[in-house]
PDB file of C-alpha atoms in Angstrom:
ATOM      1  CA  MET A   1       0.000   0.000   0.000  1.00  0.00           C
ATOM      2  CA  ASP A   2       1.237   3.441  -0.893  1.00  0.00           C
ATOM      3  CA  PRO A   3       1.913   5.344   2.365  1.00  0.00           C
ATOM      4  CA  SER A   4       0.076   8.329   0.874  1.00  0.00           C
ATOM      5  CA  HIS A   5      -3.077   6.220   0.389  1.00  0.00           C
ATOM      6  CA  ASP A   6      -6.243   8.235   0.998  1.00  0.00           C
ATOM      7  CA  PHE A   7      -8.240   6.117   3.431  1.00  0.00           C
ATOM      8  CA  GLY A   8     -11.007   8.725   3.311  1.00  0.00           C
ATOM      9  CA  ARG A   9     -12.407   7.823  -0.105  1.00  0.00           C
ATOM     10  CA  GLN A  10     -14.790   5.188   1.193  1.00  0.00           C
ATOM     11  CA  PRO A  11     -18.606   5.208   1.298  1.00  0.00           C
ATOM     12  CA  GLN A  12     -18.835   5.873   5.016  1.00  0.00           C
ATOM     13  CA  GLY A  13     -20.196   8.762   7.027  1.00  0.00           C
ATOM     14  CA  ARG A  14     -17.831  11.158   8.696  1.00  0.00           C
ATOM     15  CA  ALA A  15     -19.373  13.147  11.543  1.00  0.00           C
ATOM     16  CA  LEU A  16     -21.431  11.396  14.197  1.00  0.00           C
ATOM     17  CA  SER A  17     -25.009  10.457  13.399  1.00  0.00           C
ATOM     18  CA  PRO A  18     -27.723  11.217  15.989  1.00  0.00           C
ATOM     19  CA  ASP A  19     -27.852   7.520  16.942  1.00  0.00           C
ATOM     20  CA  GLU A  20     -24.083   7.400  17.408  1.00  0.00           C
ATOM     21  CA  ARG A  21     -24.175  10.505  19.569  1.00  0.00           C
ATOM     22  CA  LEU A  22     -26.927   8.942  21.678  1.00  0.00           C
ATOM     23  CA  ALA A  23     -24.936   5.709  22.073  1.00  0.00           C
ATOM     24  CA  TRP A  24     -21.834   7.696  23.031  1.00  0.00           C
ATOM     25  CA  ASP A  25     -23.702   9.730  25.638  1.00  0.00           C
ATOM     26  CA  GLU A  26     -25.586   6.772  27.121  1.00  0.00           C
ATOM     27  CA  ASP A  27     -23.194   3.837  26.700  1.00  0.00           C
ATOM     28  CA  GLY A  28     -19.794   5.461  26.126  1.00  0.00           C
ATOM     29  CA  PHE A  29     -19.088   3.681  22.821  1.00  0.00           C
ATOM     30  CA  PHE A  30     -20.360   2.768  19.380  1.00  0.00           C
ATOM     31  CA  ILE A  31     -19.186   0.686  16.409  1.00  0.00           C
ATOM     32  CA  ARG A  32     -18.928   1.519  12.729  1.00  0.00           C
ATOM     33  CA  PRO A  33     -18.802  -1.901  11.058  1.00  0.00           C
ATOM     34  CA  ARG A  34     -16.692  -2.846   8.023  1.00  0.00           C
ATOM     35  CA  VAL A  35     -15.251   0.618   7.395  1.00  0.00           C
ATOM     36  CA  PHE A  36     -12.034  -0.639   5.754  1.00  0.00           C
ATOM     37  CA  ALA A  37     -11.907  -2.767   2.621  1.00  0.00           C
ATOM     38  CA  GLU A  38     -10.252  -6.177   2.596  1.00  0.00           C
ATOM     39  CA  HIS A  39      -7.328  -5.045   0.413  1.00  0.00           C
ATOM     40  CA  GLU A  40      -6.619  -2.224   2.870  1.00  0.00           C
ATOM     41  CA  LEU A  41      -6.786  -4.613   5.804  1.00  0.00           C
ATOM     42  CA  ALA A  42      -4.329  -6.970   4.120  1.00  0.00           C
ATOM     43  CA  ALA A  43      -1.840  -4.112   3.762  1.00  0.00           C
ATOM     44  CA  LEU A  44      -2.397  -2.912   7.325  1.00  0.00           C
ATOM     45  CA  ARG A  45      -1.931  -6.423   8.731  1.00  0.00           C
ATOM     46  CA  ALA A  46       1.322  -6.789   6.819  1.00  0.00           C
ATOM     47  CA  ALA A  47       2.486  -3.411   8.144  1.00  0.00           C
ATOM     48  CA  ALA A  48       1.576  -4.445  11.702  1.00  0.00           C
ATOM     49  CA  GLU A  49       3.686  -7.589  11.377  1.00  0.00           C
ATOM     50  CA  ARG A  50       6.603  -5.540  10.049  1.00  0.00           C
ATOM     51  CA  VAL A  51       6.340  -3.328  13.126  1.00  0.00           C
ATOM     52  CA  ALA A  52       6.368  -6.444  15.319  1.00  0.00           C
ATOM     53  CA  GLU A  53       9.500  -7.700  13.550  1.00  0.00           C
ATOM     54  CA  ARG A  54      11.249  -4.357  14.021  1.00  0.00           C
ATOM     55  CA  ALA A  55      10.283  -4.343  17.680  1.00  0.00           C
ATOM     56  CA  GLN A  56      11.650  -7.864  18.122  1.00  0.00           C
ATOM     57  CA  ASP A  57      14.929  -6.809  16.483  1.00  0.00           C
ATOM     58  CA  ALA A  58      15.149  -3.803  18.809  1.00  0.00           C
ATOM     59  CA  VAL A  59      14.476  -5.971  21.864  1.00  0.00           C
ATOM     60  CA  ARG A  60      17.540  -8.126  21.127  1.00  0.00           C
ATOM     61  CA  THR A  61      19.853  -5.189  21.792  1.00  0.00           C
ATOM     62  CA  CYS A  62      17.664  -3.394  24.326  1.00  0.00           C
ATOM     63  CA  ARG A  63      19.334  -2.525  27.624  1.00  0.00           C
ATOM     64  CA  GLU A  64      16.316  -0.844  29.174  1.00  0.00           C
ATOM     65  CA  THR A  65      14.206  -3.807  30.273  1.00  0.00           C
ATOM     66  CA  TYR A  66      12.237  -4.099  33.499  1.00  0.00           C
ATOM     67  CA  GLN A  67       9.461  -6.004  35.214  1.00  0.00           C
ATOM     68  CA  ILE A  68       6.365  -4.732  36.951  1.00  0.00           C
ATOM     69  CA  ASP A  69       4.217  -7.164  38.900  1.00  0.00           C
ATOM     70  CA  GLY A  70       5.991 -10.014  37.125  1.00  0.00           C
ATOM     71  CA  ASN A  71       5.316  -8.692  33.620  1.00  0.00           C
ATOM     72  CA  ARG A  72       8.207  -7.784  31.300  1.00  0.00           C
ATOM     73  CA  TYR A  73       8.621  -4.490  29.445  1.00  0.00           C
ATOM     74  CA  CYS A  74      11.283  -3.044  27.164  1.00  0.00           C
ATOM     75  CA  GLU A  75      11.922   0.536  26.048  1.00  0.00           C
ATOM     76  CA  ALA A  76      13.193   0.251  22.462  1.00  0.00           C
ATOM     77  CA  ALA A  77      12.571   1.608  18.953  1.00  0.00           C
ATOM     78  CA  GLY A  78      10.992   4.721  20.459  1.00  0.00           C
ATOM     79  CA  ALA A  79       8.262   2.630  22.083  1.00  0.00           C
ATOM     80  CA  THR A  80       7.243   0.770  25.206  1.00  0.00           C
ATOM     81  CA  ILE A  81       7.090  -2.911  24.293  1.00  0.00           C
ATOM     82  CA  GLN A  82       5.058  -5.208  26.537  1.00  0.00           C
ATOM     83  CA  PHE A  83       5.383  -8.988  26.465  1.00  0.00           C
ATOM     84  CA  GLU A  84       2.849 -11.681  27.126  1.00  0.00           C
ATOM     85  CA  HIS A  85       2.273 -12.464  30.779  1.00  0.00           C
ATOM     86  CA  ARG A  86       3.347 -16.096  30.608  1.00  0.00           C
ATOM     87  CA  PRO A  87       6.712 -16.382  32.427  1.00  0.00           C
ATOM     88  CA  GLY A  88       9.597 -16.372  29.953  1.00  0.00           C
ATOM     89  CA  SER A  89       7.422 -15.463  26.974  1.00  0.00           C
ATOM     90  CA  GLY A  90       9.104 -13.541  24.164  1.00  0.00           C
ATOM     91  CA  THR A  91       5.793 -12.840  22.422  1.00  0.00           C
ATOM     92  CA  ILE A  92       4.996  -9.164  22.054  1.00  0.00           C
ATOM     93  CA  ARG A  93       1.636  -8.117  23.422  1.00  0.00           C
ATOM     94  CA  VAL A  94       1.547  -4.316  23.003  1.00  0.00           C
ATOM     95  CA  ILE A  95       3.673  -1.686  21.270  1.00  0.00           C
ATOM     96  CA  GLU A  96       3.046   1.952  22.285  1.00  0.00           C
ATOM     97  CA  PRO A  97       3.485   4.121  20.298  1.00  0.00           C
ATOM     98  CA  PHE A  98       3.955   2.457  16.922  1.00  0.00           C
ATOM     99  CA  HIS A  99       2.922   4.898  14.174  1.00  0.00           C
ATOM    100  CA  HIS A 100       6.488   6.156  13.672  1.00  0.00           C
ATOM    101  CA  LEU A 101       7.658   2.673  12.682  1.00  0.00           C
ATOM    102  CA  GLU A 102       5.600   2.417   9.454  1.00  0.00           C
ATOM    103  CA  PRO A 103       4.703   5.236   7.010  1.00  0.00           C
ATOM    104  CA  VAL A 104       1.267   3.763   6.284  1.00  0.00           C
ATOM    105  CA  PHE A 105       0.277   4.317   9.919  1.00  0.00           C
ATOM    106  CA  GLU A 106       1.359   7.945   9.703  1.00  0.00           C
ATOM    107  CA  ALA A 107      -1.114   8.306   6.828  1.00  0.00           C
ATOM    108  CA  LEU A 108      -3.837   6.508   8.757  1.00  0.00           C
ATOM    109  CA  ILE A 109      -3.697   9.079  11.571  1.00  0.00           C
ATOM    110  CA  ASP A 110      -4.897  11.711   9.083  1.00  0.00           C
ATOM    111  CA  SER A 111      -7.710   9.618   7.588  1.00  0.00           C
ATOM    112  CA  PRO A 112     -11.117  11.340   7.631  1.00  0.00           C
ATOM    113  CA  LEU A 113     -12.529   7.997   8.735  1.00  0.00           C
ATOM    114  CA  LEU A 114     -10.842   8.608  12.080  1.00  0.00           C
ATOM    115  CA  VAL A 115     -10.403  12.374  12.193  1.00  0.00           C
ATOM    116  CA  GLU A 116     -13.948  13.482  11.358  1.00  0.00           C
ATOM    117  CA  PRO A 117     -15.717  11.546  14.137  1.00  0.00           C
ATOM    118  CA  MET A 118     -12.897  12.476  16.491  1.00  0.00           C
ATOM    119  CA  ARG A 119     -13.569  16.151  15.874  1.00  0.00           C
ATOM    120  CA  ASP A 120     -17.073  15.591  17.163  1.00  0.00           C
ATOM    121  CA  LEU A 121     -15.964  13.476  20.137  1.00  0.00           C
ATOM    122  CA  VAL A 122     -13.103  15.762  21.193  1.00  0.00           C
ATOM    123  CA  GLY A 123     -15.248  18.833  20.597  1.00  0.00           C
ATOM    124  CA  CYS A 124     -12.615  20.666  18.541  1.00  0.00           C
ATOM    125  CA  GLU A 125     -12.149  21.316  14.845  1.00  0.00           C
ATOM    126  CA  ARG A 126      -8.382  20.961  15.320  1.00  0.00           C
ATOM    127  CA  VAL A 127      -7.378  17.618  16.802  1.00  0.00           C
ATOM    128  CA  SER A 128      -4.054  15.918  17.385  1.00  0.00           C
ATOM    129  CA  LEU A 129      -2.767  12.486  18.308  1.00  0.00           C
ATOM    130  CA  PHE A 130      -2.384  11.709  22.013  1.00  0.00           C
ATOM    131  CA  THR A 131      -1.119   8.129  21.824  1.00  0.00           C
ATOM    132  CA  ASP A 132      -1.356   4.985  19.707  1.00  0.00           C
ATOM    133  CA  LYS A 133      -1.041   1.284  20.524  1.00  0.00           C
ATOM    134  CA  LEU A 134      -0.650  -1.864  18.461  1.00  0.00           C
ATOM    135  CA  ASN A 135      -2.274  -4.775  20.290  1.00  0.00           C
ATOM    136  CA  PHE A 136      -1.549  -8.421  19.516  1.00  0.00           C
ATOM    137  CA  LYS A 137      -3.580 -11.342  20.835  1.00  0.00           C
ATOM    138  CA  ARG A 138      -1.841 -14.301  19.301  1.00  0.00           C
ATOM    139  CA  PRO A 139      -3.798 -17.564  18.933  1.00  0.00           C
ATOM    140  CA  ARG A 140      -3.942 -19.631  22.137  1.00  0.00           C
ATOM    141  CA  GLU A 141      -1.501 -17.246  23.828  1.00  0.00           C
ATOM    142  CA  GLY A 142      -3.033 -13.779  23.994  1.00  0.00           C
ATOM    143  CA  SER A 143      -3.776 -13.128  27.650  1.00  0.00           C
ATOM    144  CA  ARG A 144      -6.623 -11.388  29.395  1.00  0.00           C
ATOM    145  CA  PHE A 145      -6.612  -7.791  30.570  1.00  0.00           C
ATOM    146  CA  ARG A 146      -8.412  -6.852  33.779  1.00  0.00           C
ATOM    147  CA  TRP A 147     -11.153  -4.242  34.092  1.00  0.00           C
ATOM    148  CA  HIS A 148      -9.712  -0.763  33.820  1.00  0.00           C
ATOM    149  CA  GLN A 149     -10.206   2.759  32.527  1.00  0.00           C
ATOM    150  CA  ASP A 150      -7.624   4.544  30.406  1.00  0.00           C
ATOM    151  CA  THR A 151      -7.744   7.802  32.341  1.00  0.00           C
ATOM    152  CA  PRO A 152      -5.790   6.604  35.414  1.00  0.00           C
ATOM    153  CA  TYR A 153      -2.801   6.005  33.123  1.00  0.00           C
ATOM    154  CA  TRP A 154      -3.003   9.549  31.782  1.00  0.00           C
ATOM    155  CA  VAL A 155      -4.367  11.706  34.593  1.00  0.00           C
ATOM    156  CA  HIS A 156      -0.925  12.861  35.753  1.00  0.00           C
ATOM    157  CA  PHE A 157       0.097  13.824  32.219  1.00  0.00           C
ATOM    158  CA  ALA A 158      -2.937  15.318  30.498  1.00  0.00           C
ATOM    159  CA  ARG A 159      -4.987  18.233  31.756  1.00  0.00           C
ATOM    160  CA  HIS A 160      -7.868  17.328  29.440  1.00  0.00           C
ATOM    161  CA  ILE A 161      -8.650  13.693  30.328  1.00  0.00           C
ATOM    162  CA  ASP A 162     -12.312  14.146  29.347  1.00  0.00           C
ATOM    163  CA  GLN A 163     -11.189  14.899  25.779  1.00  0.00           C
ATOM    164  CA  LEU A 164      -9.186  11.758  24.995  1.00  0.00           C
ATOM    165  CA  PRO A 165     -11.535   9.487  23.001  1.00  0.00           C
ATOM    166  CA  ASN A 166     -10.221   6.205  21.626  1.00  0.00           C
ATOM    167  CA  VAL A 167     -10.801   4.512  18.303  1.00  0.00           C
ATOM    168  CA  MET A 168      -9.871   0.869  17.741  1.00  0.00           C
ATOM    169  CA  LEU A 169      -9.489  -0.559  14.235  1.00  0.00           C
ATOM    170  CA  ALA A 170     -10.035  -4.326  14.204  1.00  0.00           C
ATOM    171  CA  LEU A 171      -7.502  -5.889  11.833  1.00  0.00           C
ATOM    172  CA  ASP A 172      -9.117  -9.287  12.448  1.00  0.00           C
ATOM    173  CA  ALA A 173     -12.651 -10.271  13.326  1.00  0.00           C
ATOM    174  CA  ALA A 174     -13.141  -9.767  17.068  1.00  0.00           C
ATOM    175  CA  THR A 175     -15.134 -12.513  18.778  1.00  0.00           C
ATOM    176  CA  GLU A 176     -15.662 -13.792  22.278  1.00  0.00           C
ATOM    177  CA  ARG A 177     -13.518 -16.810  21.399  1.00  0.00           C
ATOM    178  CA  ASN A 178     -10.461 -14.744  20.459  1.00  0.00           C
ATOM    179  CA  GLY A 179     -10.756 -12.339  23.382  1.00  0.00           C
ATOM    180  CA  CYS A 180     -12.667  -9.351  22.026  1.00  0.00           C
ATOM    181  CA  LEU A 181     -12.824  -6.150  24.030  1.00  0.00           C
ATOM    182  CA  ARG A 182     -15.573  -6.042  26.639  1.00  0.00           C
ATOM    183  CA  ILE A 183     -17.043  -2.743  27.853  1.00  0.00           C
ATOM    184  CA  ILE A 184     -19.231  -1.796  30.810  1.00  0.00           C
ATOM    185  CA  ALA A 185     -21.983   0.251  29.185  1.00  0.00           C
ATOM    186  CA  GLY A 186     -22.581   3.579  30.898  1.00  0.00           C
ATOM    187  CA  SER A 187     -19.522   3.314  33.165  1.00  0.00           C
ATOM    188  CA  HIS A 188     -18.034   6.434  31.544  1.00  0.00           C
ATOM    189  CA  ARG A 189     -20.644   8.578  33.234  1.00  0.00           C
ATOM    190  CA  GLY A 190     -18.921   8.053  36.594  1.00  0.00           C
ATOM    191  CA  GLY A 191     -15.753   9.809  35.438  1.00  0.00           C
ATOM    192  CA  LEU A 192     -12.477   8.688  36.981  1.00  0.00           C
ATOM    193  CA  LEU A 193     -13.328   5.732  39.258  1.00  0.00           C
ATOM    194  CA  PRO A 194     -11.333   4.409  42.255  1.00  0.00           C
ATOM    195  CA  GLY A 195      -8.649   1.835  41.598  1.00  0.00           C
ATOM    196  CA  CYS A 196      -8.047  -1.498  43.283  1.00  0.00           C
ATOM    197  CA  GLN A 197      -6.101  -1.931  46.491  1.00  0.00           C
ATOM    198  CA  GLY A 198      -3.305  -4.447  46.949  1.00  0.00           C
ATOM    199  CA  GLU A 199       0.411  -5.040  46.972  1.00  0.00           C
ATOM    200  CA  GLU A 200       0.801  -4.970  43.190  1.00  0.00           C
ATOM    201  CA  ARG A 201       2.304  -1.717  41.905  1.00  0.00           C
ATOM    202  CA  LEU A 202      -0.257  -1.463  39.106  1.00  0.00           C
ATOM    203  CA  ALA A 203      -3.286  -2.300  41.261  1.00  0.00           C
ATOM    204  CA  PRO A 204      -4.516   1.330  41.394  1.00  0.00           C
ATOM    205  CA  LEU A 205      -4.705   1.359  37.576  1.00  0.00           C
ATOM    206  CA  PHE A 206      -7.332  -1.395  37.584  1.00  0.00           C
ATOM    207  CA  THR A 207     -10.871  -0.318  38.406  1.00  0.00           C
ATOM    208  CA  ASP A 208     -12.394  -1.348  41.726  1.00  0.00           C
ATOM    209  CA  PRO A 209     -15.202  -3.785  40.713  1.00  0.00           C
ATOM    210  CA  ARG A 210     -17.439  -2.363  43.438  1.00  0.00           C
ATOM    211  CA  CYS A 211     -17.611   0.894  41.472  1.00  0.00           C
ATOM    212  CA  PHE A 212     -19.375  -0.318  38.329  1.00  0.00           C
ATOM    213  CA  ASP A 213     -22.263  -2.566  37.335  1.00  0.00           C
ATOM    214  CA  VAL A 214     -20.822  -5.725  35.763  1.00  0.00           C
ATOM    215  CA  SER A 215     -24.300  -6.727  34.578  1.00  0.00           C
ATOM    216  CA  ARG A 216     -23.943  -4.009  31.922  1.00  0.00           C
ATOM    217  CA  GLU A 217     -20.972  -5.756  30.328  1.00  0.00           C
ATOM    218  CA  LYS A 218     -21.087  -5.833  26.510  1.00  0.00           C
ATOM    219  CA  ALA A 219     -18.890  -7.891  24.202  1.00  0.00           C
ATOM    220  CA  ALA A 220     -17.497  -5.753  21.373  1.00  0.00           C
ATOM    221  CA  GLU A 221     -17.738  -8.430  18.712  1.00  0.00           C
ATOM    222  CA  MET A 222     -17.213  -6.969  15.248  1.00  0.00           C
ATOM    223  CA  PRO A 223     -16.046  -7.893  11.756  1.00  0.00           C
ATOM    224  CA  ALA A 224     -12.527  -7.136  10.582  1.00  0.00           C
ATOM    225  CA  GLY A 225     -12.215  -3.573   9.335  1.00  0.00           C
ATOM    226  CA  SER A 226     -14.655  -2.145  11.892  1.00  0.00           C
ATOM    227  CA  LEU A 227     -14.033   0.887  14.082  1.00  0.00           C
ATOM    228  CA  LEU A 228     -14.909   0.934  17.781  1.00  0.00           C
ATOM    229  CA  PHE A 229     -15.045   4.394  19.357  1.00  0.00           C
ATOM    230  CA  PHE A 230     -15.020   4.430  23.171  1.00  0.00           C
ATOM    231  CA  SER A 231     -14.613   6.909  26.003  1.00  0.00           C
ATOM    232  CA  PRO A 232     -11.401   7.100  28.047  1.00  0.00           C
ATOM    233  CA  HIS A 233     -13.646   6.752  31.122  1.00  0.00           C
ATOM    234  CA  SER A 234     -15.307   3.534  29.874  1.00  0.00           C
ATOM    235  CA  VAL A 235     -14.412   0.517  32.008  1.00  0.00           C
ATOM    236  CA  HIS A 236     -13.167  -2.197  29.682  1.00  0.00           C
ATOM    237  CA  GLY A 237     -11.122  -5.386  29.615  1.00  0.00           C
ATOM    238  CA  SER A 238     -10.760  -8.612  27.672  1.00  0.00           C
ATOM    239  CA  ALA A 239     -10.575 -12.377  28.084  1.00  0.00           C
ATOM    240  CA  PRO A 240      -7.747 -14.599  26.776  1.00  0.00           C
ATOM    241  CA  ASN A 241      -7.600 -15.677  23.152  1.00  0.00           C
ATOM    242  CA  GLU A 242      -8.669 -19.305  23.335  1.00  0.00           C
ATOM    243  CA  SER A 243      -9.060 -19.697  19.576  1.00  0.00           C
ATOM    244  CA  ASP A 244      -6.771 -20.493  16.648  1.00  0.00           C
ATOM    245  CA  GLN A 245      -7.434 -17.040  15.185  1.00  0.00           C
ATOM    246  CA  PRO A 246      -5.401 -13.885  15.920  1.00  0.00           C
ATOM    247  CA  ARG A 247      -6.944 -10.685  17.241  1.00  0.00           C
ATOM    248  CA  ARG A 248      -4.804  -7.752  16.161  1.00  0.00           C
ATOM    249  CA  ALA A 249      -5.968  -4.182  16.642  1.00  0.00           C
ATOM    250  CA  LEU A 250      -4.752  -0.625  16.154  1.00  0.00           C
ATOM    251  CA  LEU A 251      -5.753   1.926  18.786  1.00  0.00           C
ATOM    252  CA  PHE A 252      -5.512   5.676  18.377  1.00  0.00           C
ATOM    253  CA  THR A 253      -6.337   8.256  21.031  1.00  0.00           C
ATOM    254  CA  TYR A 254      -6.982  11.818  19.879  1.00  0.00           C
ATOM    255  CA  GLN A 255      -7.007  15.100  21.798  1.00  0.00           C
ATOM    256  CA  PRO A 256      -7.434  18.849  21.191  1.00  0.00           C
ATOM    257  CA  GLY A 257      -5.016  20.210  18.618  1.00  0.00           C
ATOM    258  CA  GLY A 258      -1.687  21.624  19.668  1.00  0.00           C
ATOM    259  CA  GLU A 259      -1.227  19.332  22.671  1.00  0.00           C
ATOM    260  CA  ARG A 260       1.875  17.188  23.237  1.00  0.00           C
ATOM    261  CA  MET A 261       1.798  13.437  22.661  1.00  0.00           C
ATOM    262  CA  PHE A 262       1.852  11.081  25.637  1.00  0.00           C
ATOM    263  CA  LYS A 263       5.018   9.079  24.949  1.00  0.00           C
ATOM    264  CA  ARG A 264       6.679  11.112  22.200  1.00  0.00           C
ATOM    265  CA  ASP A 265       8.151  14.562  22.442  1.00  0.00           C
ATOM    266  CA  GLY A 266       6.223  16.769  20.058  1.00  0.00           C
ATOM    267  CA  ILE A 267       2.801  17.621  18.661  1.00  0.00           C
ATOM    268  CA  ARG A 268       1.175  15.543  15.920  1.00  0.00           C
ATOM    269  CA  ASP A 269      -1.827  17.422  14.554  1.00  0.00           C
ATOM    270  CA  ALA A 270      -4.176  15.199  12.568  1.00  0.00           C
ATOM    271  CA  GLY A 271      -6.160  15.710   9.381  1.00  0.00           C
ATOM    272  CA  ARG A 272      -6.298  18.411   6.795  1.00  0.00           C
ATOM    273  CA  VAL A 273      -8.898  20.982   7.753  1.00  0.00           C
ATOM    274  CA  ALA A 274      -9.332  22.245   4.199  1.00  0.00           C
ATOM    275  CA  SER A 275      -9.766  18.869   2.550  1.00  0.00           C
ATOM    276  CA  VAL A 276     -11.183  16.315   4.950  1.00  0.00           C
ATOM    277  CA  ARG A 277     -14.754  17.449   4.340  1.00  0.00           C
ATOM    278  CA  GLU A 278     -14.466  17.049   0.578  1.00  0.00           C
ATOM    279  CA  ALA A 279     -15.487  13.419   0.898  1.00  0.00           C
ATOM    280  CA  ALA A 280     -18.805  14.289   2.542  1.00  0.00           C
ATOM    281  CA  ASP A 281     -20.653  13.904  -0.743  1.00  0.00           C
ATOM    282  CA  VAL A 282     -20.210  10.132  -0.705  1.00  0.00           C
ATOM    283  CA  GLY A 283     -23.185   9.916   1.652  1.00  0.00           C
ATOM    284  CA  ASP A 284     -23.843   8.531   5.079  1.00  0.00           C
ATOM    285  CA  HIS A 285     -24.228   4.771   4.919  1.00  0.00           C
ATOM    286  CA  VAL A 286     -22.963   3.940   8.389  1.00  0.00           C
ATOM    287  CA  ALA A 287     -25.185   1.389  10.118  1.00  0.00           C
ATOM    288  CA  ASP A 288     -25.955   2.066  13.746  1.00  0.00           C
ATOM    289  CA  LEU A 289     -24.708  -0.875  15.778  1.00  0.00           C
ATOM    290  CA  ARG A 290     -24.874  -1.057  19.546  1.00  0.00           C
ATOM    291  CA  VAL A 291     -22.402  -3.552  20.951  1.00  0.00           C
ATOM    292  CA  GLY A 292     -24.089  -6.689  22.205  1.00  0.00           C
ATOM    293  CA  GLU A 293     -27.519  -5.772  20.802  1.00  0.00           C
TER     294      GLU A 293
END
């Protein structure tokens, strides 16, 4: 795929529909299914695997490795690289950030498919990138992630934690079998919730289960190429991948324009204000899909 590829020339809506706005306000998330074409997904998957290979190469010579609560991390290739939780595993689980390792991901940050809805969710015409993560859930190995919000990770860095919406692009079909994301509907309305107590260093970053209604859990099952938009205050987690199918995903978090990135020194404004709305004439064919309904 040409790194300059215009991802915005697809028959999908841009700004939020009334139903999407309602879902965002009430549930804290919504899905736009099958936004990316199969040929684009094939190129993005290949690029994701190239990033993983580069990260693995960087790990071999990395001197900045550490463990937190028994889990291994490495600072290399301009990113924080997390490994699977199984003791001794060399399988990469998360790379944050990753967009600087592949030109096609630089182009994706500016796609109207991401930028236009983010303008509505951030509440600003000018938006910029806050952070980005490449998540791998390898078959039979991808581990679970406990209930948490994103805001506790960012509250000491960002002054605008209410304006940090996430969008996740599913590179593979996300199912309950391969450990799809699970979200507590409506949990975002409580704002920043208390963390867990315990001896683990990261315990406060996981949400105290007494502070949300687990009966409102929704499984974010979706076809490959779909976009899941969710609030930074939404309580979410995932189960292990118990299938033979991978679950790879790209996550981008946007913020008001002109603000510094989370893990990279600098500002990465997103989109082209003069041109992103040119694609509006393709029409609004986005189906409203509530997760789990």
